[in-house]
XYZ file of C-alpha atoms in Angstrom:
783
model
C 21.469 20.354 -7.304
C 23.014 19.545 -10.424
C 22.476 16.410 -12.166
C 25.846 14.849 -14.516
C 26.056 12.896 -17.106
C 28.108 8.903 -16.965
C 30.181 8.887 -19.668
C 28.211 5.956 -22.075
C 25.913 5.783 -19.589
C 23.774 3.702 -21.578
C 25.857 0.765 -21.299
C 28.210 1.263 -18.813
C 29.630 -2.085 -18.829
C 31.648 -1.418 -21.921
C 33.704 -4.279 -23.824
C 33.301 -5.635 -19.721
C 32.508 -9.276 -20.215
C 29.271 -10.036 -17.887
C 31.113 -12.066 -15.135
C 33.219 -8.094 -14.888
C 29.950 -6.398 -15.088
C 28.752 -8.672 -11.432
C 32.077 -8.293 -9.978
C 31.520 -4.851 -10.146
C 28.306 -4.618 -9.027
C 29.143 -6.998 -5.941
C 32.298 -4.890 -4.998
C 30.336 -2.606 -4.236
C 28.581 -4.409 -1.481
C 29.430 -3.535 2.577
C 31.949 -6.728 3.351
C 30.667 -10.272 5.458
C 32.728 -8.856 8.215
C 33.404 -5.108 8.940
C 34.772 -4.031 12.455
C 34.168 0.757 12.396
C 33.984 3.406 14.554
C 31.147 5.009 14.703
C 29.472 8.308 16.962
C 28.473 4.754 19.786
C 28.815 5.216 23.984
C 29.211 1.134 23.309
C 30.331 -1.528 21.172
C 27.034 -1.746 18.247
C 26.970 -6.148 16.774
C 24.903 -6.658 13.508
C 24.992 -10.347 12.890
C 23.346 -10.963 9.639
C 21.986 -14.876 9.467
C 21.077 -16.772 5.757
C 18.290 -15.022 4.770
C 20.417 -11.284 4.498
C 17.602 -9.837 7.249
C 20.428 -7.976 10.412
C 19.763 -8.551 13.973
C 21.487 -4.843 15.729
C 22.397 -5.758 18.761
C 23.588 -3.053 21.321
C 23.353 -1.958 25.530
C 21.759 1.867 24.423
C 18.215 2.080 22.555
C 20.150 5.282 21.066
C 22.977 2.526 19.514
C 20.559 0.382 18.568
C 19.339 2.691 16.379
C 22.338 4.694 15.306
C 23.254 0.572 13.788
C 19.750 0.335 12.467
C 20.295 3.573 9.721
C 23.611 1.727 9.339
C 22.361 -1.291 7.862
C 19.550 0.415 6.412
C 21.960 2.113 4.748
C 24.292 -0.890 3.684
C 20.761 -2.267 1.996
C 18.561 -0.136 0.844
C 21.253 4.179 0.752
C 19.692 4.822 -3.425
C 16.100 3.211 -2.537
C 15.966 6.055 0.847
C 17.325 9.046 -1.407
C 15.022 7.838 -3.925
C 12.097 7.786 -1.039
C 13.017 11.545 0.145
C 13.154 12.414 -2.668
C 9.271 11.037 -3.950
C 8.640 12.629 -0.903
C 10.160 16.221 -1.471
C 9.089 15.835 -4.950
C 12.532 15.365 -6.560
C 12.386 12.034 -8.362
C 11.940 13.749 -11.796
C 15.382 15.821 -11.155
C 16.726 11.871 -11.480
C 14.480 10.045 -13.108
C 12.869 11.719 -15.944
C 10.097 13.526 -16.562
C 7.266 10.839 -15.756
C 7.975 11.850 -12.206
C 6.965 15.338 -12.742
C 2.937 14.955 -11.961
C 3.745 12.465 -8.682
C 6.175 15.613 -8.021
C 4.034 18.434 -8.963
C 2.016 15.695 -5.982
C 3.359 16.295 -3.429
C 5.443 19.516 -3.601
C 1.372 20.824 -3.208
C 0.900 18.871 -0.315
C 4.521 20.424 0.823
C 5.672 16.620 2.774
C 9.027 18.405 2.958
C 7.364 21.454 4.985
C 5.555 19.194 6.900
C 8.383 17.013 8.063
C 10.404 20.239 8.859
C 7.760 21.798 11.144
C 7.404 18.248 12.443
C 11.424 18.152 13.399
C 10.860 20.974 15.795
C 7.656 19.262 17.446
C 9.204 15.480 18.358
C 8.845 14.540 22.037
C 12.546 13.940 23.301
C 12.782 10.337 24.000
C 11.257 9.632 20.117
C 13.886 11.998 19.210
C 16.591 10.885 20.509
C 15.928 7.640 18.285
C 15.540 9.555 15.374
C 19.104 11.500 15.595
C 20.542 7.691 16.038
C 18.876 6.822 13.433
C 19.982 9.510 10.700
C 23.620 9.126 12.417
C 23.978 5.726 11.917
C 22.651 6.321 7.391
C 24.964 9.331 7.481
C 27.646 7.375 8.768
C 27.693 4.885 6.532
C 27.432 7.755 3.925
C 30.823 8.651 4.983
C 31.954 5.298 5.598
C 30.974 4.528 1.282
C 33.130 7.917 0.220
C 31.358 9.839 -2.728
C 33.414 8.009 -4.741
C 30.772 6.627 -7.903
C 32.514 3.023 -7.262
C 32.077 3.003 -3.808
C 28.171 3.615 -3.358
C 24.947 1.996 -4.923
C 25.548 1.758 -8.994
C 21.718 3.863 -9.483
C 23.820 6.651 -8.188
C 26.698 5.665 -10.938
C 24.098 5.631 -13.506
C 22.124 8.682 -12.603
C 25.429 10.565 -12.255
C 24.816 11.829 -8.200
C 26.207 11.749 -4.869
C 23.786 11.718 -2.126
C 23.062 14.092 0.266
C 23.583 13.125 4.231
C 20.114 12.963 5.991
C 18.291 15.131 8.284
C 15.785 14.262 10.546
C 12.921 15.933 8.105
C 14.353 13.202 5.320
C 13.284 10.679 8.090
C 9.898 12.247 8.766
C 9.619 12.985 4.635
C 9.830 9.964 3.766
C 7.401 8.497 6.502
C 4.732 11.253 5.602
C 5.679 10.345 1.607
C 3.874 7.409 2.842
C 1.284 8.310 4.598
C -0.040 10.273 1.114
C 0.769 7.070 -0.450
C -2.150 5.302 1.443
C -4.183 8.299 1.546
C -4.163 10.896 -0.848
C -5.793 8.272 -3.983
C -7.601 11.559 -5.047
C -8.795 10.637 -7.953
C -11.474 8.252 -5.952
C -13.022 11.656 -4.893
C -13.094 12.253 -8.541
C -14.906 9.084 -9.348
C -17.337 9.512 -6.055
C -18.418 13.038 -7.348
C -19.311 11.047 -10.868
C -22.134 9.742 -8.765
C -24.127 13.352 -9.008
C -24.463 12.560 -12.435
C -27.036 9.640 -11.265
C -30.403 10.328 -10.014
C -30.461 9.639 -6.199
C -31.766 6.122 -5.890
C -31.608 2.463 -6.541
C -29.231 3.579 -9.390
C -26.967 5.965 -7.263
C -26.554 3.288 -4.718
C -26.011 0.417 -7.375
C -22.492 2.693 -8.120
C -21.150 3.785 -4.715
C -21.906 0.123 -3.621
C -18.439 -1.880 -3.640
C -18.300 -5.265 -4.506
C -19.066 -7.606 -1.811
C -20.208 -5.327 0.401
C -21.747 -7.874 2.741
C -18.705 -8.243 5.188
C -17.256 -7.382 7.814
C -14.259 -6.773 10.605
C -16.631 -6.245 13.281
C -19.793 -8.717 12.542
C -22.699 -7.212 13.587
C -24.181 -8.000 16.515
C -20.172 -7.002 18.210
C -20.317 -4.380 21.400
C -19.945 -1.498 20.147
C -17.386 0.875 22.559
C -19.370 3.977 24.236
C -18.568 7.411 22.834
C -20.737 10.097 22.785
C -21.389 10.846 20.018
C -24.202 11.035 18.516
C -25.625 7.940 16.587
C -24.650 7.648 12.864
C -27.481 7.442 9.797
C -26.799 4.311 7.583
C -25.505 6.044 5.008
C -22.588 7.300 6.833
C -21.038 3.864 6.428
C -20.348 3.867 2.559
C -18.739 6.174 0.523
C -17.451 4.534 -2.552
C -15.651 1.954 -3.262
C -11.192 1.564 -3.459
C -9.133 -0.568 -5.078
C -7.524 -3.799 -5.472
C -3.819 -3.472 -4.213
C -4.813 -3.834 -0.568
C -3.791 -6.490 2.222
C -4.671 -9.143 4.378
C -3.996 -10.205 8.258
C -5.899 -12.779 10.757
C -5.312 -14.780 13.618
C -7.381 -17.386 14.806
C -7.014 -17.855 18.994
C -5.660 -20.612 21.295
C -9.293 -22.046 21.047
C -8.991 -22.226 17.025
C -5.092 -23.517 16.247
C -4.832 -27.113 16.877
C -1.450 -26.698 19.037
C -3.386 -24.948 21.011
C -1.516 -21.746 21.025
C -2.314 -17.938 18.953
C -0.947 -17.881 15.179
C -0.722 -14.471 13.402
C -0.469 -13.990 9.327
C -0.455 -11.259 7.700
C 1.093 -9.760 4.092
C 1.173 -6.539 2.830
C 0.216 -5.563 -0.786
C 1.505 -2.823 -2.381
C 2.445 -1.819 -6.191
C 5.384 -3.751 -6.816
C 8.594 -1.990 -6.266
C 12.312 -2.496 -6.783
C 14.266 -2.176 -4.449
C 11.349 -3.693 -2.526
C 9.123 -1.565 0.002
C 9.161 -3.245 3.226
C 12.969 -4.214 5.092
C 13.052 -6.908 7.599
C 15.371 -6.839 10.513
C 15.615 -7.777 13.843
C 16.269 -5.461 17.324
C 17.876 -6.432 20.558
C 18.212 -4.076 22.613
C 17.137 -2.873 26.461
C 14.022 -1.504 26.261
C 13.338 -3.019 21.828
C 13.887 -6.997 21.440
C 11.404 -7.310 18.122
C 11.620 -8.952 14.605
C 9.723 -8.448 11.474
C 9.181 -5.696 9.197
C 9.404 -1.849 8.085
C 9.957 0.744 6.204
C 13.199 1.842 4.568
C 14.255 5.226 6.251
C 12.120 4.646 9.070
C 12.469 3.090 13.012
C 9.585 1.504 13.576
C 8.702 -2.664 12.912
C 4.933 -3.015 11.511
C 4.498 -6.464 10.905
C 6.447 -9.029 13.021
C 6.252 -9.737 16.992
C 8.457 -9.598 20.059
C 8.126 -13.624 21.284
C 4.980 -12.091 23.737
C 3.465 -10.380 21.159
C 3.076 -10.443 17.581
C 1.201 -7.515 15.512
C 0.022 -6.927 11.422
C -1.649 -4.294 9.632
C -3.713 -3.244 6.690
C -5.078 -0.399 5.832
C -8.617 0.905 6.495
C -9.062 3.386 4.145
C -11.620 5.369 6.667
C -11.342 8.552 4.676
C -8.962 10.811 6.352
C -8.352 14.403 3.551
C -11.571 15.575 1.250
C -11.503 17.708 -1.684
C -12.975 21.149 -1.516
C -14.689 23.468 -3.579
C -14.066 26.518 -3.416
C -16.435 30.161 -3.822
C -13.688 32.479 -6.668
C -14.885 36.150 -6.630
C -16.542 36.926 -10.080
C -14.648 39.354 -10.448
C -11.491 39.096 -9.262
C -10.157 35.012 -9.429
C -7.017 36.150 -7.080
C -10.058 35.544 -4.057
C -12.301 33.113 -2.615
C -15.129 32.821 -0.155
C -14.262 32.114 3.254
C -17.567 32.121 5.558
C -18.965 36.263 4.869
C -15.975 37.852 3.117
C -13.972 36.843 0.596
C -9.467 36.367 0.709
C -6.587 35.999 -1.151
C -5.585 32.429 -2.277
C -2.405 31.714 -0.511
C 0.226 32.076 -3.410
C 3.864 30.181 -4.052
C 5.830 29.158 -6.811
C 6.996 25.455 -7.384
C 10.058 24.750 -9.898
C 10.433 21.204 -10.409
C 13.830 19.920 -12.116
C 13.541 17.279 -14.976
C 16.471 15.198 -16.242
C 17.205 15.565 -19.773
C 15.187 18.803 -20.127
C 13.732 22.257 -18.763
C 11.903 22.991 -15.347
C 8.686 22.270 -15.263
C 7.390 26.091 -13.381
C 3.975 25.917 -11.530
C 1.673 28.438 -9.665
C 0.749 27.508 -6.162
C -2.218 28.673 -4.779
C -3.228 27.986 -0.816
C -6.963 28.800 1.021
C -7.238 28.001 5.155
C -7.908 24.432 4.182
C -4.949 23.919 2.660
C -3.213 23.438 -0.952
C -5.436 23.346 -3.902
C -4.994 20.275 -6.457
C -6.452 20.869 -9.349
C -3.027 20.811 -11.507
C -2.669 17.450 -10.507
C -6.754 15.362 -10.593
C -8.285 14.786 -13.494
C -10.923 16.666 -14.501
C -14.631 15.478 -13.337
C -16.539 18.959 -15.265
C -15.950 19.497 -18.942
C -16.421 23.366 -19.008
C -13.139 23.040 -15.735
C -13.699 22.458 -12.016
C -14.178 24.831 -9.303
C -10.665 25.589 -7.085
C -10.292 21.996 -5.154
C -8.566 22.668 -1.894
C -7.082 19.661 0.471
C -7.609 19.178 3.951
C -5.780 15.886 5.674
C -5.256 14.874 8.504
C -1.531 14.220 7.398
C -0.853 18.035 7.509
C -1.842 18.015 10.986
C 1.104 17.101 14.208
C 1.641 13.016 14.543
C 3.211 11.058 17.268
C 3.623 8.462 14.362
C 7.098 7.141 14.680
C 6.106 7.018 18.592
C 3.397 4.866 17.801
C 5.637 2.897 15.747
C 7.880 2.072 18.349
C 5.979 1.530 21.275
C 4.064 -1.151 19.143
C 7.001 -3.660 19.508
C 7.915 -2.724 22.967
C 3.709 -3.988 24.384
C 3.756 -6.498 26.372
C 0.036 -7.338 26.522
C -3.233 -6.713 24.545
C -3.578 -2.937 27.166
C -0.138 -1.819 26.639
C -0.620 -2.532 22.186
C -3.485 0.132 22.666
C -1.950 2.358 24.710
C 0.608 3.000 21.734
C -1.676 3.301 19.100
C -3.625 5.574 20.808
C -0.628 7.748 19.073
C -1.150 6.599 15.975
C -3.330 8.942 13.600
C -2.989 8.215 10.304
C -3.192 5.744 8.103
C -5.523 4.960 9.686
C -5.024 0.550 9.587
C -6.469 -2.543 10.688
C -4.596 -3.341 13.110
C -4.256 -7.922 13.853
C -2.795 -9.164 17.260
C -1.915 -12.281 18.643
C 0.112 -13.442 22.337
C 1.357 -16.383 24.002
C -1.615 -16.351 25.967
C -4.069 -17.267 22.643
C -5.639 -13.720 22.977
C -6.767 -12.317 20.094
C -7.905 -8.503 18.888
C -7.817 -6.237 15.993
C -8.093 -3.171 16.811
C -9.168 0.297 14.396
C -6.797 3.333 14.775
C -6.193 6.849 13.779
C -7.419 10.153 13.631
C -11.368 10.076 11.321
C -12.716 13.417 10.863
C -16.286 13.961 11.984
C -18.377 15.668 9.921
C -22.141 16.976 9.892
C -23.391 15.258 7.093
C -22.291 12.081 4.756
C -21.107 13.441 0.858
C -19.807 11.312 -2.373
C -17.478 13.152 -4.226
C -16.254 16.809 -3.663
C -17.062 19.019 0.170
C -18.707 22.602 -0.451
C -15.923 24.511 1.142
C -19.135 27.215 2.404
C -21.426 24.785 3.716
C -21.056 25.000 6.897
C -21.593 20.558 7.662
C -18.696 19.731 5.681
C -16.312 21.349 8.056
C -14.736 19.157 9.958
C -15.594 19.024 13.696
C -13.310 16.967 15.793
C -12.633 13.195 15.499
C -12.791 10.291 16.947
C -12.518 9.610 19.775
C -10.370 6.272 20.153
C -12.218 4.404 21.660
C -14.689 4.592 20.067
C -13.172 3.072 17.136
C -14.088 -0.486 16.254
C -12.444 -3.032 17.703
C -12.884 -6.866 18.447
C -11.366 -8.672 21.815
C -10.994 -12.188 22.048
C -14.640 -13.111 19.683
C -16.752 -15.506 20.867
C -15.237 -17.349 16.890
C -12.072 -17.318 17.537
C -10.441 -15.295 15.176
C -10.055 -12.202 13.827
C -9.004 -10.848 9.921
C -9.139 -7.390 7.917
C -8.866 -7.046 4.066
C -9.284 -3.393 3.338
C -13.018 -4.717 3.855
C -15.910 -2.985 5.393
C -15.096 -2.169 8.765
C -18.098 -1.723 10.746
C -21.408 -3.501 10.435
C -24.504 -1.008 10.030
C -25.755 -1.079 13.061
C -22.203 0.678 14.637
C -23.490 3.707 16.457
C -20.690 6.278 15.527
C -19.685 8.327 12.153
C -17.421 5.839 10.462
C -17.094 6.252 6.039
C -13.688 4.893 3.394
C -14.067 4.185 0.007
C -13.125 0.373 0.331
C -12.110 -2.513 -1.111
C -14.833 -4.924 -2.439
C -15.006 -8.225 0.306
C -14.029 -10.790 -1.697
C -10.595 -11.093 0.600
C -12.202 -11.221 3.597
C -15.686 -13.649 2.286
C -12.795 -16.379 1.524
C -11.298 -15.529 4.887
C -14.636 -15.989 6.481
C -15.372 -19.330 4.572
C -11.763 -20.910 5.286
C -12.076 -18.743 8.900
C -15.636 -19.836 9.688
C -15.916 -22.896 9.865
C -14.983 -23.552 13.604
C -12.093 -26.550 12.911
C -9.391 -26.196 14.366
C -5.948 -24.868 12.058
C -2.113 -25.578 12.119
C 0.656 -23.706 11.231
C 0.786 -25.255 7.412
C -3.087 -24.777 6.979
C -2.517 -21.079 7.830
C 0.742 -21.422 4.945
C -1.963 -22.524 2.522
C -4.624 -19.586 3.173
C -2.172 -17.015 2.891
C -1.271 -19.180 -0.595
C -4.610 -19.425 -1.494
C -5.371 -18.346 -4.989
C -9.504 -19.513 -5.544
C -11.125 -16.305 -5.599
C -14.219 -15.379 -4.146
C -14.566 -12.601 -6.675
C -14.371 -15.690 -9.321
C -17.336 -18.544 -7.471
C -19.286 -15.690 -7.255
C -19.696 -13.597 -10.598
C -18.397 -16.701 -12.875
C -21.873 -19.097 -12.482
C -23.783 -15.674 -13.080
C -21.883 -14.968 -16.434
C -22.271 -18.265 -17.395
C -26.128 -17.943 -16.751
C -26.715 -15.339 -18.678
C -24.480 -15.792 -21.375
C -26.899 -19.351 -22.617
C -29.839 -18.024 -21.509
C -32.384 -16.916 -24.043
C -30.497 -14.709 -27.594
C -27.095 -14.537 -25.707
C -27.046 -18.991 -26.165
C -26.850 -18.903 -30.383
C -23.447 -16.588 -30.381
C -20.485 -19.150 -30.680
C -18.858 -16.970 -28.821
C -20.936 -16.156 -25.614
C -21.340 -20.482 -25.619
C -17.998 -20.765 -25.127
C -17.035 -18.123 -22.744
C -20.095 -19.743 -21.217
C -18.810 -23.302 -21.175
C -15.073 -22.496 -19.610
C -16.397 -20.202 -16.810
C -19.489 -22.585 -15.325
C -16.540 -25.481 -15.598
C -14.765 -23.560 -13.513
C -13.787 -23.836 -9.714
C -12.568 -20.422 -9.528
C -8.896 -21.255 -8.998
C -5.969 -19.085 -10.453
C -3.774 -21.736 -11.325
C -1.315 -21.698 -13.068
C -2.980 -24.505 -15.274
C -6.174 -22.931 -16.270
C -7.188 -20.854 -18.991
C -10.350 -20.005 -17.449
C -8.517 -16.592 -15.897
C -7.728 -15.310 -18.194
C -11.557 -15.473 -20.142
C -12.806 -13.902 -16.189
C -10.921 -11.292 -16.250
C -11.122 -9.507 -20.247
C -14.814 -9.755 -20.358
C -14.729 -8.496 -16.408
C -12.783 -5.202 -17.947
C -15.133 -4.930 -20.633
C -18.346 -5.815 -18.995
C -17.169 -2.776 -16.534
C -16.458 -0.803 -18.887
C -19.279 -1.276 -21.203
C -21.686 -0.367 -17.738
C -19.674 2.416 -16.881
C -20.617 4.091 -20.759
C -23.891 3.063 -20.238
C -24.156 5.456 -17.651
C -21.249 8.053 -17.656
C -19.661 10.462 -20.561
C -16.549 8.879 -22.123
C -13.790 11.020 -20.574
C -14.997 9.638 -17.045
C -14.757 6.394 -18.453
C -11.084 5.812 -16.874
C -12.036 6.490 -13.500
C -15.331 5.007 -12.810
C -14.936 2.225 -14.888
C -12.992 0.693 -11.900
C -15.800 1.031 -9.017
C -16.967 -2.420 -10.397
C -19.763 -2.699 -7.612
C -22.736 -1.382 -10.165
C -21.464 -4.255 -13.190
C -21.382 -6.683 -10.683
C -24.516 -6.547 -9.440
C -26.398 -6.097 -12.473
C -24.919 -10.344 -13.837
C -26.200 -11.553 -9.860
C -29.553 -9.594 -10.105
C -32.364 -7.715 -11.387
C -31.563 -4.145 -13.838
C -33.317 -1.372 -11.459
C -32.360 1.040 -14.870
C -29.239 1.043 -15.562
C -30.472 -0.107 -18.745
C -33.028 0.878 -20.769
C -34.674 -2.771 -20.495
C -33.705 -6.447 -20.121
C -33.426 -6.894 -23.482
C -30.912 -4.296 -24.149
C -28.588 -5.720 -20.873
C -28.553 -9.165 -22.638
C -26.743 -7.195 -25.602
C -24.955 -5.599 -24.830
C -23.766 -8.869 -22.315
C -23.385 -10.662 -25.974
C -21.782 -7.703 -26.975
C -19.223 -7.692 -24.358
C -18.625 -11.673 -24.355
C -17.874 -10.739 -28.054
C -15.626 -8.108 -27.918
C -13.609 -10.121 -24.897
C -13.006 -13.667 -27.311
C -11.700 -10.885 -29.528
C -9.338 -9.382 -27.136
C -8.205 -12.869 -25.448
C -7.309 -14.034 -29.762
C -5.685 -10.140 -30.389
C -3.158 -11.264 -27.279
C -2.737 -15.248 -27.194
C -4.029 -16.291 -30.040
C -7.011 -18.803 -31.453
C -5.526 -21.357 -29.265
C -7.217 -21.709 -25.865
C -3.141 -23.165 -24.355
C -2.251 -20.499 -25.156
C -4.969 -18.520 -22.672
C -3.371 -20.676 -19.797
C -2.557 -17.827 -16.993
C 0.707 -19.119 -17.008
C 1.427 -17.478 -20.237
C -0.218 -14.200 -19.011
C 0.261 -13.597 -15.159
C 3.867 -12.903 -15.176
C 5.951 -11.433 -12.134
C 8.101 -9.351 -14.411
C 9.431 -6.642 -12.323
C 11.288 -3.454 -13.261
C 14.243 -1.362 -11.617
C 12.988 2.506 -12.670
C 17.197 3.083 -13.674
C 16.782 -0.564 -15.953
C 15.979 2.162 -18.738
C 19.353 3.862 -18.077
C 21.255 1.273 -17.942
C 20.522 -1.357 -19.841
C 23.742 -3.602 -19.689
C 22.835 -3.946 -16.307
C 19.072 -4.831 -17.338
C 19.247 -8.630 -16.285
C 20.918 -7.497 -12.644
C 18.402 -4.566 -11.591
C 15.060 -6.916 -13.255
C 13.068 -9.302 -12.275
C 11.631 -12.677 -13.748
C 9.574 -12.906 -15.805
C 7.977 -15.717 -13.947
C 4.604 -17.266 -13.924
C 3.007 -16.580 -11.350
C -0.586 -17.529 -9.699
C -3.360 -15.035 -8.405
C -4.365 -12.788 -8.434
C -6.620 -9.067 -7.818
C -8.718 -10.690 -5.673
C -7.644 -13.776 -3.803
C -5.919 -14.044 -0.838
C -2.513 -14.030 -2.369
C -2.512 -11.151 -3.976
C -0.574 -11.250 -6.788
C -2.250 -7.824 -8.728
C -3.173 -7.559 -12.729
C -1.685 -4.466 -14.610
C -3.562 -3.621 -17.479
C -0.745 -6.516 -19.512
C -2.679 -9.230 -16.951
C 0.642 -9.173 -14.923
C 1.567 -9.457 -11.559
C 1.923 -5.653 -10.250
C 0.571 -5.213 -6.182
C 0.228 -8.054 -3.780
C 1.715 -9.400 -1.386
C 5.625 -7.514 -0.748
C 6.008 -9.964 2.599
C 4.208 -12.193 4.048
C 4.672 -12.895 8.113
C 3.191 -15.579 9.502
C 4.023 -16.068 14.077
C 2.234 -18.777 15.592
C 2.898 -18.906 19.455
C 3.545 -22.614 19.531
C 7.691 -21.310 18.701
C 7.430 -18.108 20.005
C 11.209 -17.662 19.433
C 10.780 -17.855 15.778
C 8.699 -16.517 12.869
C 8.157 -17.705 9.327
C 8.370 -14.830 6.814
C 9.301 -13.858 2.784
C 10.066 -11.001 0.747
C 8.825 -10.679 -3.132
C 12.444 -10.250 -3.829
C 15.088 -9.740 -1.278
C 16.152 -7.663 1.928
C 19.103 -6.378 -0.367
C 18.457 -3.170 -2.459
C 22.023 -3.346 -4.099
C 21.556 -4.973 -7.395
C 24.481 -7.584 -7.502
C 24.562 -8.672 -3.783
C 23.311 -12.094 -3.523
C 20.725 -11.107 -1.563
C 18.671 -9.093 -4.252
C 16.729 -11.328 -5.803
C 16.867 -14.444 -3.316
C 12.910 -14.336 -2.056
C 11.585 -14.317 -5.189
C 11.727 -18.493 -6.077
C 10.201 -18.807 -2.689
C 7.786 -16.251 -2.591
C 6.597 -17.880 -6.237
C 6.192 -21.054 -4.499
C 5.180 -19.834 -1.131
C 8.114 -21.295 1.083
C 9.492 -18.630 4.329
C 12.476 -18.470 5.395
C 13.121 -18.641 9.385
C 13.376 -15.578 11.533
C 15.279 -16.297 15.391
C 14.528 -13.953 18.260
C 17.479 -15.635 20.973
C 21.146 -14.482 19.503
C 22.241 -17.874 20.577
C 20.151 -18.956 17.297
C 20.989 -15.741 15.652
C 24.992 -16.620 15.951
C 24.629 -20.234 15.172
C 23.536 -19.368 11.656
C 25.030 -16.130 11.511
C 26.832 -15.196 8.230
C 27.960 -11.763 8.721
C 29.188 -9.402 11.091
C 29.697 -5.983 11.925
C 30.433 -4.299 14.804
C 30.305 -0.116 15.283
C 33.029 0.951 18.314
C 33.152 3.656 19.670
C 36.102 6.161 18.107
């Protein structure tokens, strides 16, 4: 397609005043009351509640999902197009050169081709749902027209109109989401760096995440039979992931003050505008559920149907491998496959770039998959071999069927049956129901390999070939455990006594530690106490490491350093809570970053530091215990600590001044989220962007608000859900922004203030309650 340029796009408001600009944005919004004809069999009613959550009512399943597609497009049309562009590698075409790497990555994986093939393999019932959903999106497109004045404002600023949507587009959006959760190939390159360390304590130190002790399935839990050979303990661990994870937990009837199960779930992502999740409710002959899902895809990811409730976190079990290929010594166009040589398959990829020439790439593939070197950080200074990708997401999935089936389940057995179709991403599903039962189920297609490998696998090694998958019934699960609760926070799943092969790149266990500390005491919890836990800012990481830092800085020669004493005094007096009035989080985080880099620099070349310094396990344990030989001796480590303390305080003063009042978390940790189109339309920035506003919490607190390079809130809970079966016909939820993706809508940012304050809105499941507070109604009638 050709991208045109809007006249005066840098200031589309021209001489209009702010009121006129806002009025122009609001003219693009769907009317509160409307009646349209559509390709439906019977009337479809869409009622919006005071939070802008649409409740779709229909007499047939196809009409229900037509209505869902229609209303999603009303609220999130530009985002739907952006998600389609991300998945198919076309963002740079409209947003500029900073998206070229993302586009090339998705082109290498070839999500578009995967989705086209999957569109032909949908079962009949799922196809009917997706076809209806797509038709609903396109009906809104038709109603909005192609005029720049009626489409969402981003299309006018960027100078293009969206193409109609297809079934393949929906599947591409979903597969693109799976890649964003599963890809993370940089983790494999970081793990490969362990080869630079000697086998034994130092390598283990580097590969073990911080706080590895808490497990989702505790030691001694019943392990389901699998028929697989027992896994050696070292196959249960392969490095650490990042801190942009999620939380979920559920307490059973015996652990709630009211005697009813309570489920809480909050997914963490990099903060997006519009937000990553979309709230809605479905009321049809087969579906009656509410919660939040991914824009552009039918199915509720976090929610309840009044009988059961569910939430999920990313499991991070490894579902992809990079294979080092052997290139023919005399012919670089061929690679070894077994006892023979094959020619690389090649295709040309052109990435269109807004404001510049298209960029062209030659993509190579092997029998294992695409060669990914063009988007990977280099490990070997002399050049890496071709690294080909095998990913479960390249296979046939029944993910839409599973998403729909989850919301239709009525008990633990039918819920687990729906999860048998779940493939990728591997997720930790938390569950509670109206009987007081709680459960945990790991679901996904986890490959079996012949050996555990950190980093790259060898294309020629027979033990690196995938040998099948862990059977669903052998995946970790808990059913009404004796402790009365289930919980996950992207931490390690299984204890060392789990008998089946299961490994990945799990996050540090600090959030899981905090959950276990609170939930494991045996008390009975009220809903308000669960809400307080979901907004808890106490850091188990700080509680564990700050005293260790203070003790080491006060010992020996370090105690003579003024900056070391200042840092030690602040950390020793701190309770580890990331509250707005405390300067300790800024000092702790600045020191932690500097220490992780200093520890990494002791063993790795400078070119690899950006990759390995985030692997904080070694840095943490060098503070907590004895040094197994990472530094030359104890004196060298202590000198490095003093050096780091001095550098950290210098960094704090450079950033925030000499006055400790400027180090308070409220001055530093800000939620300030920018719409990707804002740079192209400064006049609209006040309506596109949200914040800045101070926000408590950090990257390792239950109330997860991330930690950007500038210490801002860049990732965390974009949605919070609380379901208390004492009131099964309603639940509590909040987004970090709002349910509309249209700037100028009253629901574009109306959740921002409540999210900051730890407040929620009520979502009802019964029609009479929805009717009583309806803020708008749209009716789609048969043509």
